Each structure stands twice: as C-alpha cells, then as structure tokens.
C-alpha cells in the first residue's frame, strides 16, 4: 500500500547531525592539479626526496588513466581542476606539540562529534588519530602505545620519522597505478594514519582514526597503512563525517593492510560522510581503495564496515590470501536512502593453500536509492582446498529503491569450495503492524527490524562502534537482554 | 468497556462490515463466529487499527474514548491486544527483546518506570510457565522457525506479559492440535479477570469447549445475524451456518 510505503520512508529519513561547519582559518592550495601542486604538497609536508618521486610517478601515471565507469552509479563529470588538493587549519608558527596547543575550535569540533581528544577523557581506552581536512591534528595515547612498541601516528609523521618502513610497505598492497583513484591518491595524499605493530605484540588498545572534511571545494585524500608483524594483533576503527554542502566533494582514500605470519588485523569502519539532501544535491563521492595482504601463513584480515553516508560509495575492501591457511573476512552493512548510490563489496583472492574467506553483506535501500553488492572470489591454481562462503542479503524499504547483486567467481583449482547465497526482502506491513500492535512506535519498529537484519554484522564490530552503528540506524538498544 | 455502534467498513471499495453493533463489558467473554468471508478478521483488524480499512460510518468507543482516532500503538498502550491469526516472523530480533521493548513502551505510557533486565527476566520466567513454552524460544528470532503451536503460544505469552484490558484473539485456535489448543485455552482462562474482556474470533466451536463464552455472536455478511449464550455455539456445531444465513436472507427479503 502506497500510504505505508510513504510512512516507512518518512520514518527512515533522519537529519544529518554532523553537518555543521567549523569556522577556521585555513592554509589551502588554490584549486587545480599539476606537477607543481604535487611538489607543493610534498614540500608543505617536508617530505624526503623518495616520497616526492613516488608521488610524481603516480601523478604521471594517473594522467594516462581513465576514470572507471563500470560501477552501477551515475554522476556528472568530475572537474579535477576545480578541487583544492590541500587544506589545513592554520597554525601559529610551529606544529602543536601537545593537545593543549591545538586550536580550541578544533577540539570543540571533535567534542561536538562525540570524539573527545583529551586523553584524560579516556575514550574507553581507544587511541584516536584525528584527521581534519588534509592533516592529522592530534593523536592520543602515543606514550602508552610507544611503551608497547606500537607506532601509531599520522602518515606525514611516519614519512619523516620512519622513512624505511614507509618505503618498504607503502604501495606494496595497492600499487600507485592500481586504479584511477588510487593513482590520484598516491600523487596528492596529504595525511592519514600509520600503524606498526612489532613482532609478537598484541596492541594494548583499540586504535581509531576519525576523518573530518571541513573546508569547501576540497578533496580528502588520506592514506592509511597498517603493518602487523609476525604473531601480532591489532584492531583498528575508522569513522568519518563532513559538513552539509550543496556541492559534491571528493574523497579518494587508500588503505593498505599488511599481515605477516600469524598476524591478525581487524579493521572496522563506520562511514557517515554527508550523503546529500533528499533531492540528491551535495554529498561526498566516496571512491576508496582498501586492500589487505595476508602475506604470511595463518594471517588473518577482517574488514567490517557500516556504510550509511556518502552520495556515492565505490568501495571494495579486499583481502589477498597469500599465505597458507590465511583467513579473509568481510562483513558489511550498507544503507542507502533518498538518492544515495552505493556500489560496494569485496574481493577475496585465494593464493595460498587451505585459505578461507567469508563474505557477509547486508544492503538496505530506501527512498530512491540504489544499492549494489559487487564481489569477486578468485581461487588461483595453487590454492588447494580454498573455501569461500558468501551471503548477500538485501532489504528494501518502500518501492522506489533498488538492490542489485553482482557476484563474480573465478576458480582455477578443482578442490576449492565456493558457496553463494543471496536473499532480497522487504519490511512488510505485517511486521510493522505486529510491532505497533504491541505498543512499539512505528519508528522504533523500523529500527528494530533493520537492526535485526544487520545483527550478524553488528556483532562483528567492537562494542564502542556497535553502539554508534546502531545509533546511526536510529536504534536505541535498551539494556542488554536479548 | 467497548461499544461498537453501526460500524460500516470497506476494504478496497468493497463493503465488508455493514452495521455492527456490539457491547462488551469488563469481565465478559464474547465469541464472534461465522462462515469464511463474513468479516470476522476485518472486525478484529479494524479494532486493532490496521491500515487499509475504510470506516465509512459508525463509531467505536473504548474506555470512554474514540478508539478509531488512535494509531495502533496508542490503542495497544491503552490496553487493546490482538493475538494474530498468522503471527509474523522478524529475523534477527529476539523474542525476549521484542517483549521487553513492548512492555516498556506500555509502562512508559502508564507512567511506570521501565523494568530492568533482572526484574524483566523474572517476570518472563513466571509468565512462560503459563503457556508451557520452551525458554529457549525466548532467545530465538521472533517466530522464526517456530511451529504453528509455538507461534500461538508465543502470542498468548505476549498477552500475559502485556496484561491488556481488551484481548482480541483472531482465530488463535486455527491449525492447532488438541494439546496446543488446551494450552492456549488454559492461558486465556487464567487471564480471565473481572476487569478484563475477551473477544474470541473463531470459525469452530471447539475452542469454546475449553473457554466458555458469556455471549456468542454469529456474523453473516458483515452483520451480527444472531446472538446468544454458549449454547448457540453448540447449535452451530450441530447445524452449521447455513440455517442462520437462510434466516438472514429471508429477513432481508421481507
């Protein structure tokens, strides 16, 4: 019935609460992209020569590439010369040495977003690196982490302080010429997070990066690199928001994960970039390359993502299962509403023997949104006894949205076992009436049903994030019963 | 408690209820019987506030208020409970979570504080005995993979926990084996009190062997064609609905 479809749509329409702008003086490059811009970014960051060369090579390669068009998303042409590739809050003189020296307006911004940066506030023992437009503004708990031998700092700092590590690993998972957006990122990336967990260390706390786009007409191109040496373990969380603006803004990040023998990396994302308004004006173009490499035997990489934001999402967190017995996991909830478009999924590349991968994708579409799962499971010749299990479920709310599934499977090893299951369902009027007849408001009923649909993925999130993810879907969980 | 006056209801432009009059007082049990398509389920859905039903005339007064003005959750919180003929499944939402959300919504409405997890669990464990339901079912997704009998017991459990004032059971007896039917009936009987009323919508008389109604009404073509006491149900069991239908047709012709 049309009436209840409209009601459902009204129910799931929530205002974007992180859409405010912080008024700060910035140090920005004028819009435009050229070798000079690449040099200017590198110079601003005081980078060693090898880094500039790396960037220039990526830039020259990018010039020869074309923007990919295969995704199931539609948008007008992007004018790469109209974007500013660098914006940073202006600092009086030197870089802030402690949180006390960070601009209070910035701290206030993060407080407003619910990310207190003061260490004494002890974000439940989570260390945070806050990236504001193009630069990292603060990293907390550094001393405690250093005592464990863990390096957690901004990418700019890593390039200056640990050039050997950067040179050894940067681009080793996602090469600069991997794809159009990765090449662009490699040329102009401004900051991001760097994590190094030495051999045998279990990182003593959750690590987290909070990305915030503030300035107008600016692209955000962050680069994250996580290296987990043999027998180490780390759990890393990433959150993102941006102000509401009528123009689209480009976010083209690259995340590389390297897990050596017996190492485990758990990477969780709650992505809530501004999705645009109801008519599809504005919003972030989220074109991101995320890939993990299980480089040693028994390594494990697990991606968990909750994607509620962005006008367009183009993102396939992947795992290359190189080492024998390596494990790759991908758990995803992607919510699209209004005119949002998401084309997201994963790639699991089985190279080693007895490698296993699990893909669990939950897509929720409402309004006029289009939600696509696109996944590749590739089993190479040497991957004896490789196993994959894929489950893709779609939930439709209303009758103007779409859900699509494109699973690609390439198997070159006869002993491999690959399973795929897919379902599509709608929130039914019966379910909604049943819940309201039990006294539960229609809003809470929709939240409850959506939450139930996503449960298998939410339980993979660290506690802190699970709560945030549920809140994002308009869910209030009362108590712990059930 | 409930007064239905001259209620006319259309579904997709078709007249289904054509002038229902019914008075239900606290403490009473009314059975609404009738052949398929007579409007039994429509009546229970309209009382619970389901969308898609157009009330063209008449009124429904519940506890002195206009029931038809309230959205379904409001009716529920005011004490109107519908046990569904086909209980829905909600994947990923545990039974106990739904119960807690529902009970706390009611309690907030009544100005009571929400129950904490321990008190709530204690309450549930007590109520679940009433319907002889496996406690494991509390932690499974709502009705998912439940047998027909388990689903109906679950409905009665919800009724026992929410303690409504007006309980409408929409063909709760359909598809139940005799043991499950007895459990459902025992549940209903144990909830009978002086300040609570029941409307049992049923096609068959057999539930009424276990739950003795004060009144029996026969619905034919959207009207109450005949009312009586429990003996009327026995008469229907024996003779079927045909004779009332013929009687009604004759009266209409006259």
XYZ file of C-alpha atoms in Angstrom:
736
model
C 0.000 0.000 0.000
C 1.381 3.400 -1.003
C 0.411 5.045 2.269
C 2.519 2.772 4.389
C 5.416 2.914 1.933
C 5.450 6.679 2.385
C 5.226 6.286 6.100
C 8.197 3.951 6.054
C 10.177 6.424 4.033
C 9.376 9.210 6.437
C 10.433 7.021 9.298
C 13.859 6.272 7.957
C 14.577 9.873 6.953
C 16.733 11.338 9.627
C 18.542 14.598 9.573
C 22.293 14.524 9.132
C 23.531 15.580 12.546
C 27.206 16.108 11.715
C 26.560 18.693 9.004
C 27.936 21.751 10.760
C 30.928 23.772 9.522
C 33.800 24.840 11.755
C 34.949 28.388 11.012
C 38.724 28.218 10.944
C 41.457 29.995 9.116
C 42.991 27.563 6.710
C 46.145 27.160 4.785
C 44.875 25.896 1.422
C 46.236 25.399 -2.030
C 44.184 27.027 -4.793
C 42.078 24.595 -6.847
C 43.841 22.742 -9.599
C 46.152 19.799 -10.183
C 49.583 19.809 -11.792
C 53.114 18.600 -11.072
C 53.609 21.865 -9.213
C 50.696 21.071 -6.917
C 52.162 17.639 -6.186
C 55.514 19.266 -5.425
C 53.845 21.871 -3.247
C 52.066 19.231 -1.141
C 55.275 17.282 -0.714
C 57.134 20.460 0.242
C 54.471 21.501 2.774
C 54.954 18.154 4.434
C 58.707 18.379 4.398
C 58.992 15.024 2.721
C 62.166 13.203 1.751
C 63.057 13.082 -1.922
C 61.929 9.473 -2.478
C 58.397 10.431 -1.489
C 58.218 13.283 -3.981
C 59.490 10.993 -6.729
C 56.883 8.390 -5.773
C 54.139 10.987 -5.943
C 55.294 12.383 -9.281
C 55.421 8.920 -10.817
C 51.904 8.257 -9.584
C 50.745 11.595 -10.972
C 52.260 10.939 -14.399
C 50.667 7.513 -14.427
C 47.301 8.977 -13.394
C 47.414 11.342 -16.398
C 47.367 8.296 -18.678
C 44.387 6.678 -16.935
C 40.635 6.991 -17.385
C 38.016 7.219 -14.676
C 36.364 3.792 -14.269
C 32.765 3.614 -15.460
C 31.806 0.030 -14.676
C 30.219 0.704 -11.292
C 26.423 0.834 -11.047
C 26.414 4.507 -10.075
C 25.573 7.648 -12.005
C 27.078 11.091 -11.569
C 28.140 14.036 -13.678
C 31.752 14.549 -14.758
C 34.194 15.480 -12.001
C 36.334 18.518 -12.741
C 39.665 17.566 -11.187
C 40.965 21.092 -11.776
C 38.190 22.611 -9.634
C 39.252 20.788 -6.476
C 41.701 22.076 -3.923
C 44.131 19.305 -3.050
C 45.330 20.645 0.252
C 43.636 22.370 3.172
C 44.852 22.549 6.733
C 43.780 24.553 9.770
C 46.256 27.431 10.106
C 48.690 27.161 12.983
C 50.538 29.968 14.607
C 54.128 29.052 13.886
C 55.185 25.500 14.688
C 53.057 22.388 14.800
C 51.255 21.882 18.086
C 53.359 19.752 20.386
C 50.605 18.669 22.691
C 46.835 18.687 22.759
C 46.953 21.832 24.879
C 48.336 23.698 21.896
C 45.709 22.507 19.443
C 43.226 25.190 18.361
C 40.306 25.044 20.819
C 37.876 25.309 17.893
C 39.204 22.032 16.563
C 38.869 20.321 19.907
C 35.354 21.680 20.129
C 34.557 20.239 16.692
C 35.614 16.783 17.784
C 33.728 17.107 21.046
C 30.617 18.022 19.079
C 31.135 14.887 17.035
C 31.427 12.883 20.211
C 35.158 12.263 19.837
C 36.851 13.860 22.846
C 40.553 14.153 22.099
C 41.716 14.837 25.608
C 43.459 11.734 26.776
C 42.219 12.182 30.302
C 38.729 11.611 28.975
C 39.894 8.129 28.174
C 37.711 7.268 25.266
C 37.195 3.842 26.818
C 40.819 3.102 26.142
C 40.703 3.880 22.439
C 43.625 5.774 20.941
C 42.469 8.339 18.376
C 44.177 9.964 15.414
C 42.022 12.861 14.219
C 42.409 13.911 10.588
C 40.883 17.277 9.740
C 40.712 18.046 6.027
C 44.230 17.324 4.850
C 46.147 16.953 8.088
C 46.255 14.947 11.250
C 45.526 17.299 14.132
C 46.048 15.072 17.109
C 46.983 11.547 18.046
C 46.207 10.409 21.559
C 47.791 7.830 23.878
C 51.077 7.920 21.993
C 53.213 7.314 25.056
C 51.307 4.284 26.225
C 51.435 2.764 22.777
C 55.131 3.506 22.389
C 55.793 1.568 25.595
C 54.327 -1.499 23.888
C 56.447 -0.807 20.806
C 53.430 0.192 18.748
C 53.777 3.096 16.351
C 50.535 4.998 15.814
C 50.941 8.381 14.202
C 49.926 10.443 11.225
C 51.231 9.374 7.847
C 53.141 12.671 7.471
C 54.961 11.992 10.695
C 55.687 8.400 9.667
C 57.205 9.576 6.390
C 59.533 11.892 8.294
C 60.352 9.608 11.209
C 60.184 6.095 9.787
C 61.070 6.517 6.107
C 62.451 2.953 5.806
C 59.200 1.371 6.941
C 57.191 3.646 4.690
C 59.416 2.989 1.734
C 59.267 -0.755 2.326
C 55.497 -1.040 2.649
C 53.767 1.977 1.054
C 52.190 0.925 -2.224
C 53.130 -2.698 -1.666
C 49.468 -3.721 -1.364
C 47.840 -1.059 -3.527
C 50.443 -0.009 -6.103
C 50.290 3.643 -7.211
C 48.938 2.630 -10.627
C 46.378 0.143 -9.260
C 43.363 2.140 -10.392
C 42.415 5.690 -11.322
C 41.513 6.853 -7.826
C 44.402 5.043 -6.158
C 46.799 6.752 -8.582
C 45.260 10.141 -7.819
C 45.546 9.439 -4.111
C 49.167 8.349 -4.441
C 50.005 11.655 -6.128
C 48.242 14.030 -3.771
C 47.540 12.228 -0.485
C 48.015 14.659 2.333
C 47.713 12.656 5.522
C 46.221 9.611 7.132
C 47.234 7.163 9.796
C 50.216 4.908 10.136
C 50.264 1.862 12.367
C 53.119 -0.515 13.015
C 52.708 -3.437 15.388
C 56.019 -5.192 16.006
C 56.510 -8.938 16.115
C 54.628 -10.722 18.879
C 52.811 -7.641 20.190
C 49.155 -7.548 20.900
C 48.166 -3.887 20.605
C 47.046 -2.880 24.128
C 44.057 -0.818 22.982
C 41.781 -0.216 20.036
C 43.242 2.253 17.551
C 40.961 4.702 15.870
C 41.117 7.386 13.224
C 38.440 9.976 12.883
C 38.273 11.684 9.498
C 36.555 15.017 9.080
C 36.181 17.037 5.876
C 35.527 20.675 6.782
C 36.722 23.046 4.062
C 34.589 23.604 0.936
C 35.716 22.523 -2.533
C 38.361 20.354 -1.012
C 39.115 16.775 -1.711
C 40.211 14.495 1.056
C 42.866 12.026 0.045
C 44.072 10.174 3.044
C 46.364 7.236 3.079
C 46.386 4.655 5.795
C 48.992 1.966 6.208
C 48.848 -0.738 8.846
C 51.638 -3.243 9.260
C 51.238 -6.166 11.633
C 54.430 -8.159 12.003
C 54.582 -11.874 12.821
C 52.294 -13.042 15.656
C 50.909 -9.564 16.317
C 47.343 -8.394 16.666
C 45.571 -5.069 16.161
C 42.013 -3.800 15.996
C 41.549 -0.531 14.173
C 38.448 1.640 13.865
C 37.714 4.390 11.399
C 34.921 6.974 11.452
C 34.113 9.785 9.051
C 31.806 12.814 8.783
C 31.569 16.023 6.769
C 29.521 19.269 6.769
C 26.416 19.639 4.642
C 27.198 21.443 1.419
C 25.388 21.748 -1.886
C 28.418 20.793 -3.962
C 29.783 17.309 -4.132
C 33.121 16.695 -2.518
C 35.582 14.021 -3.492
C 37.044 11.578 -1.015
C 39.542 9.190 -2.563
C 41.377 7.296 0.131
C 43.688 4.332 0.031
C 44.048 1.891 2.906
C 46.716 -0.796 2.882
C 46.983 -3.590 5.415
C 49.904 -5.965 5.687
C 49.604 -9.008 7.938
C 52.699 -11.180 8.251
C 52.756 -14.761 9.524
C 50.194 -15.462 12.257
C 49.282 -11.785 12.490
C 45.724 -10.561 12.732
C 44.260 -7.215 11.665
C 40.683 -6.307 12.341
C 39.635 -3.144 10.518
C 36.246 -1.598 11.259
C 34.673 1.402 9.572
C 31.635 3.454 10.369
C 31.336 5.713 7.352
C 28.920 8.574 7.739
C 30.056 11.140 5.194
C 27.387 13.670 4.284
C 25.024 11.795 1.923
C 23.473 14.807 0.162
C 19.941 16.073 0.654
C 16.665 14.402 -0.274
C 16.913 15.611 -3.868
C 20.445 14.298 -4.200
C 22.159 17.701 -4.003
C 25.594 17.671 -2.476
C 27.223 14.864 -0.584
C 30.550 13.094 -0.673
C 31.811 10.971 -3.541
C 33.481 8.192 -1.619
C 35.852 6.436 -4.047
C 38.069 4.341 -1.884
C 40.558 1.541 -2.394
C 41.045 -0.700 0.614
C 43.059 -3.870 0.450
C 44.722 -6.215 2.864
C 47.525 -8.642 2.182
C 47.829 -11.798 4.269
C 51.477 -12.078 3.442
C 52.361 -14.909 5.810
C 50.898 -18.262 6.748
C 47.911 -18.240 9.148
C 47.488 -14.489 8.814
C 44.000 -13.099 9.218
C 42.434 -9.884 7.969
C 38.901 -8.942 8.769
C 37.024 -5.956 7.331
C 33.821 -4.800 8.965
C 32.061 -1.784 7.538
C 28.885 0.097 8.244
C 28.280 2.485 5.370
C 25.459 4.934 5.915
C 26.836 8.086 4.361
C 28.145 9.497 1.061
C 26.214 10.425 -2.068
C 28.139 7.758 -3.941
C 30.137 4.915 -2.481
C 32.586 2.960 -4.576
C 34.488 0.696 -2.319
C 35.652 -2.919 -2.208
C 37.740 -3.747 0.863
C 39.630 -6.818 -0.283
C 41.963 -9.478 1.009
C 44.777 -11.211 -0.838
C 45.160 -14.581 0.867
C 48.761 -15.252 0.004
C 49.959 -17.257 2.990
C 48.779 -20.829 3.504
C 45.784 -21.154 5.873
C 45.201 -17.413 5.729
C 41.733 -16.116 6.563
C 39.889 -13.197 4.999
C 36.580 -11.805 6.221
C 34.265 -9.094 5.000
C 31.224 -8.041 6.991
C 29.246 -5.162 5.589
C 26.111 -3.169 6.206
C 25.422 -0.583 3.522
C 22.437 1.718 3.971
C 21.267 3.966 1.150
C 18.389 6.399 1.363
C 16.975 9.249 -0.755
C 19.193 9.489 -3.878
C 22.255 7.762 -2.450
C 24.079 5.217 -4.562
C 26.355 2.521 -3.262
C 28.364 0.029 -5.265
C 30.282 -1.864 -2.664
C 31.537 -5.332 -1.899
C 34.828 -7.127 -1.690
C 37.439 -9.192 -3.446
C 38.853 -12.333 -1.916
C 41.891 -13.564 -3.812
C 42.909 -17.063 -2.738
C 46.568 -17.724 -3.488
C 47.743 -19.970 -0.635
C 46.626 -23.463 0.301
C 43.708 -24.002 2.687
C 42.838 -20.332 2.604
C 39.371 -19.432 3.791
C 37.162 -16.414 3.241
C 33.768 -15.331 4.491
C 31.659 -12.581 2.958
C 28.537 -11.353 4.671
C 26.880 -8.361 3.058
C 23.674 -6.650 4.156
C 22.318 -3.939 1.876
C 19.425 -1.724 2.908
C 17.775 0.572 0.377
C 15.117 3.180 0.967
C 13.746 6.192 -0.885
C 15.085 6.338 -4.440
C 18.421 4.823 -3.520
C 20.346 2.153 -5.411
C 22.381 -0.383 -3.507
C 24.711 -2.781 -5.265
C 26.803 -5.617 -3.942
C 29.733 -6.417 -6.204
C 32.116 -9.123 -5.156
C 34.872 -11.221 -6.631
C 36.012 -14.570 -5.284
C 39.093 -15.704 -7.129
C 40.807 -19.001 -6.436
C 44.211 -19.352 -8.093
C 45.707 -22.625 -9.238
C 47.863 -23.170 -6.168
C 45.090 -22.518 -3.645
C 44.291 -26.115 -2.833
C 41.282 -26.655 -0.600
C 40.420 -22.979 -0.645
C 36.987 -22.240 0.739
C 34.644 -19.303 0.441
C 31.221 -18.679 1.832
C 29.290 -15.651 0.604
C 25.937 -14.416 1.823
C 24.316 -11.289 0.387
C 21.036 -10.095 1.799
C 19.109 -7.054 0.643
C 16.327 -5.298 2.487
C 14.071 -2.885 0.621
C 12.084 -0.163 2.338
C 9.430 1.342 0.083
C 9.008 0.622 -3.612
C 11.175 3.175 -5.421
C 14.587 1.860 -4.425
C 16.717 -0.881 -5.907
C 19.028 -3.659 -4.788
C 21.477 -5.395 -7.095
C 23.944 -8.215 -6.674
C 26.901 -8.903 -8.949
C 28.899 -11.834 -7.633
C 31.903 -12.825 -9.743
C 33.541 -16.181 -9.159
C 36.748 -17.375 -10.827
C 38.059 -20.733 -9.735
C 41.189 -22.339 -11.180
C 41.627 -25.027 -8.518
C 39.317 -28.053 -8.595
C 39.483 -28.766 -4.843
C 38.118 -25.316 -3.991
C 34.656 -24.902 -2.476
C 32.772 -21.690 -3.139
C 29.269 -21.091 -1.826
C 26.992 -18.167 -2.526
C 23.623 -17.352 -1.004
C 21.518 -14.293 -1.686
C 18.145 -13.048 -0.486
C 16.048 -9.947 -1.038
C 13.223 -8.993 1.300
C 11.041 -6.041 2.225
C 9.996 -4.713 5.582
C 6.450 -5.936 5.435
C 3.352 -4.129 6.565
C 2.572 -7.224 8.610
C 5.787 -6.863 10.603
C 5.178 -3.187 11.177
C 1.569 -3.664 12.223
C 2.525 -6.505 14.539
C 5.113 -4.341 16.338
C 2.850 -1.311 16.666
C 0.051 -3.566 17.927
C 2.433 -4.492 20.725
C 2.724 -0.814 21.653
C 6.054 -0.143 19.941
C 6.148 3.086 17.928
C 6.472 2.745 14.181
C 9.897 4.458 14.268
C 11.202 2.034 16.848
C 9.669 -0.865 14.960
C 11.521 0.008 11.741
C 14.757 0.447 13.686
C 14.217 -2.856 15.393
C 13.551 -4.715 12.151
C 16.539 -3.109 10.395
C 18.737 -3.791 13.395
C 17.635 -7.414 13.374
C 18.514 -7.658 9.699
C 22.023 -6.301 10.388
C 22.645 -8.251 13.575
C 25.138 -10.724 12.142
C 27.351 -7.841 11.016
C 26.944 -5.636 14.086
C 28.157 -8.408 16.301
C 31.488 -8.264 14.464
C 32.003 -4.618 15.436
C 33.927 -3.642 18.557
C 31.473 -2.689 21.314
C 32.105 1.069 21.043
C 31.334 1.047 17.365
C 28.419 -1.340 17.521
C 26.637 1.232 19.639
C 27.478 4.026 17.223
C 26.367 1.929 14.282
C 23.034 1.143 15.879
C 22.529 4.790 16.782
C 23.230 5.655 13.172
C 20.335 3.493 12.108
C 18.154 5.279 14.616
C 18.219 2.465 17.076
C 18.107 2.741 20.808
C 19.053 -0.502 22.442
C 17.608 -0.741 25.895
C 19.588 -2.816 28.320
C 21.392 -5.930 27.296
C 18.613 -8.505 27.476
C 18.171 -10.328 24.207
C -15.582 -1.142 28.075
C -16.160 -1.429 24.333
C -19.149 -0.118 22.427
C -19.417 -0.659 18.688
C -22.254 1.209 17.038
C -23.468 0.742 13.493
C -19.920 0.099 12.214
C -19.546 0.060 8.427
C -16.156 -0.781 6.905
C -14.916 -1.023 3.329
C -11.820 -2.781 2.021
C -10.676 -1.807 -1.477
C -14.065 -0.185 -2.056
C -15.959 -3.321 -1.084
C -18.357 -3.192 1.880
C -17.266 -5.839 4.393
C -18.797 -4.770 7.703
C -22.353 -3.455 7.281
C -23.606 -2.179 10.598
C -22.037 -3.989 13.539
C -23.462 -3.283 16.984
C -21.718 -4.806 19.977
C -21.373 -4.008 23.651
C -18.563 -5.671 25.608
C -18.334 -5.130 29.355
C -15.359 -5.729 31.626
C -15.108 -9.359 32.729
C -17.052 -10.709 29.747
C -16.005 -13.184 27.105
C -17.622 -12.754 23.697
C -17.198 -15.231 20.883
C -17.597 -13.977 17.324
C -18.335 -16.846 14.986
C -19.300 -17.006 11.371
C -18.572 -18.562 7.990
C -15.490 -17.644 5.933
C -15.720 -14.165 4.440
C -18.316 -12.963 6.936
C -15.983 -10.176 8.183
C -14.638 -11.723 11.417
C -10.999 -10.924 10.761
C -11.869 -7.495 9.384
C -13.561 -6.661 12.656
C -10.516 -7.642 14.725
C -8.147 -5.746 12.424
C -10.292 -2.611 12.487
C -10.391 -2.704 16.275
C -6.586 -3.041 16.414
C -6.091 -0.214 13.915
C -4.610 -1.890 10.895
C -4.197 0.298 7.784
C -6.180 -0.349 4.637
C -9.645 -0.419 6.212
C -12.013 2.444 5.491
C -14.590 3.135 8.183
C -17.496 4.695 6.283
C -19.820 5.169 9.238
C -20.418 4.176 12.839
C -18.320 4.533 15.949
C -16.186 2.513 18.350
C -15.854 3.735 21.906
C -13.275 2.109 24.163
C -12.998 3.088 27.828
C -14.855 6.296 27.036
C -12.528 7.253 24.173
C -12.926 7.214 20.403
C -10.866 4.144 19.517
C -10.875 4.838 15.782
C -8.980 8.107 16.300
C -5.957 6.393 17.788
C -2.951 4.971 15.885
C -2.376 1.254 16.542
C 0.441 1.734 19.080
C -1.800 4.076 21.072
C -4.599 1.500 21.148
C -2.122 -1.143 22.272
C -0.840 1.077 25.062
C -4.400 1.785 26.153
C -4.838 -1.954 26.601
C -6.154 -3.356 23.314
C -4.362 -6.563 22.377
C -4.709 -8.578 19.191
C -3.479 -12.163 19.056
C -2.730 -12.702 15.388
C -4.082 -15.461 13.218
C -0.741 -15.556 11.375
C 1.994 -14.321 13.748
C 4.805 -12.664 11.750
C 8.470 -13.579 11.795
C 11.094 -10.921 12.479
C 14.568 -12.248 11.633
C 17.399 -11.126 13.906
C 15.114 -9.653 16.584
C 14.988 -11.924 19.594
C 11.683 -12.777 21.116
C 12.705 -11.524 24.527
C 13.920 -8.217 23.106
C 10.572 -7.646 21.424
C 8.742 -8.475 24.647
C 10.879 -6.087 26.633
C 10.508 -3.263 24.106
C 6.733 -3.779 24.074
C 6.364 -3.998 27.844
C 8.477 -0.928 28.458
C 6.514 1.040 25.865
C 3.357 0.151 27.796
C 4.923 1.000 31.129
C 6.118 4.386 29.917
C 2.593 5.071 28.711
C 1.178 4.171 32.115
C 3.720 6.419 33.814
C 5.581 3.470 35.302
C 9.345 3.111 35.285
C 10.902 0.693 32.814
C 11.763 -2.731 34.166
C 15.438 -3.538 34.456
C 16.830 -6.694 32.915
C 16.617 -8.793 36.093
C 13.058 -7.899 37.069
C 12.029 -8.377 33.486
C 13.606 -11.808 33.263
C 11.902 -12.864 36.469
C 8.549 -11.728 35.135
C 9.022 -13.603 31.863
C 10.064 -16.811 33.586
C 6.905 -16.698 35.606
C 4.641 -15.962 32.642
C 6.205 -18.511 30.337
C 5.061 -21.348 32.613
C 1.521 -20.353 31.815
C 1.902 -21.293 28.151
C 4.256 -24.248 28.704
C 6.711 -22.769 26.255
C 10.375 -23.761 25.976
C 12.529 -20.969 27.441
C 14.965 -21.383 24.576
C 12.346 -19.847 22.305
C 12.794 -16.543 24.131
C 16.248 -16.179 22.659
C 15.341 -17.132 19.109
C 14.249 -14.600 16.480
C 10.584 -13.700 16.800
C 8.552 -16.656 15.499
C 11.323 -17.728 13.132
C 11.307 -21.491 12.750
C 8.540 -21.809 15.355
C 5.905 -24.478 14.815
C 2.297 -23.359 14.402
C 1.569 -24.214 18.032
C 4.685 -22.427 19.300
C 3.687 -19.285 17.421
C 0.233 -19.248 19.005
C 1.652 -19.909 22.485
C 4.010 -17.037 21.860
C 1.023 -14.787 21.179
C -0.567 -15.822 24.465
C 2.752 -15.249 26.252
C 2.824 -11.701 24.886
C -0.723 -11.229 26.093
C 0.169 -12.498 29.558
C 3.180 -10.202 29.788
C 1.489 -7.058 28.479
C -1.656 -7.530 30.609
C -4.124 -5.841 28.266
C -7.711 -4.929 29.218
C -9.327 -5.981 25.962
C -7.952 -9.153 24.356
C -8.954 -9.959 20.807
C -7.973 -13.438 19.639
C -8.192 -13.727 15.864
C -8.704 -17.423 15.050
C -5.997 -18.324 17.523
C -7.386 -21.861 17.540
C -6.965 -22.457 13.810
C -4.349 -25.011 12.897
C -3.744 -26.141 16.477
C -3.623 -29.728 17.618
C -5.660 -30.577 20.673
C -2.772 -30.248 23.156
C -1.797 -26.800 21.915
C -5.442 -25.791 21.894
C -5.725 -26.748 25.563
C -2.608 -24.778 26.450
C -3.947 -21.713 24.654
C -7.317 -22.122 26.353
C -5.726 -22.556 29.785
C -3.721 -19.414 29.161
C -6.861 -17.479 28.312
C -8.783 -18.857 31.292
C -6.020 -17.958 33.703
C -6.073 -14.393 32.383
C -9.832 -14.016 32.825
C -10.467 -11.382 35.442
C -13.275 -9.030 36.362
C -11.633 -6.069 34.725
C -10.521 -7.769 31.517
C -12.656 -8.618 28.496
C -12.112 -11.064 25.646
C -13.311 -11.213 22.083
C -12.660 -14.667 20.629
C -12.944 -14.718 16.875
C -13.301 -18.292 15.710
C -14.651 -20.402 12.931
C -15.110 -23.519 15.011
C -16.811 -24.249 18.251
C -14.030 -26.419 19.669
C -12.094 -23.610 21.437
C -15.337 -22.787 23.234
C -15.304 -26.256 24.796
C -12.351 -25.026 26.820
C -13.080 -21.309 27.119
C -16.732 -20.864 27.967
C -18.038 -17.613 26.496
C -20.691 -15.430 28.086
C -22.042 -14.462 24.674
C -21.839 -15.892 21.187
C -22.478 -13.737 18.122
C -22.829 -15.027 14.615
C -21.514 -12.780 11.890
C -23.073 -13.169 8.445
C -22.397 -10.830 5.516
C -20.889 -8.183 7.779
C -23.708 -8.067 10.312
C -24.381 -9.811 13.585
C -27.171 -12.119 12.485
C -27.771 -13.849 15.778
C -26.596 -13.533 19.387
C -26.995 -15.967 22.227
C -25.158 -17.693 25.044
C -22.695 -20.599 24.881
C -25.446 -22.940 23.753
C -25.666 -21.106 20.444
C -22.155 -22.274 19.656
C -23.214 -25.876 20.243
C -26.186 -25.393 17.984
C -23.889 -24.053 15.264
C -21.607 -27.025 15.698
C -24.539 -29.292 15.064
C -26.350 -27.435 12.287
C -23.629 -25.395 10.599
C -24.046 -21.777 9.488
C -26.497 -22.418 6.652
C -29.697 -22.024 8.633
C -28.691 -18.597 10.002
C -27.662 -17.474 6.536
C -31.057 -18.540 5.156
C -32.830 -16.876 8.040
C -30.952 -13.628 7.416
C -31.697 -13.763 3.701
C -35.388 -14.257 4.429
C -35.447 -11.327 6.869
C -33.632 -9.138 4.355
C -36.164 -10.076 1.682
C -39.051 -9.265 3.992
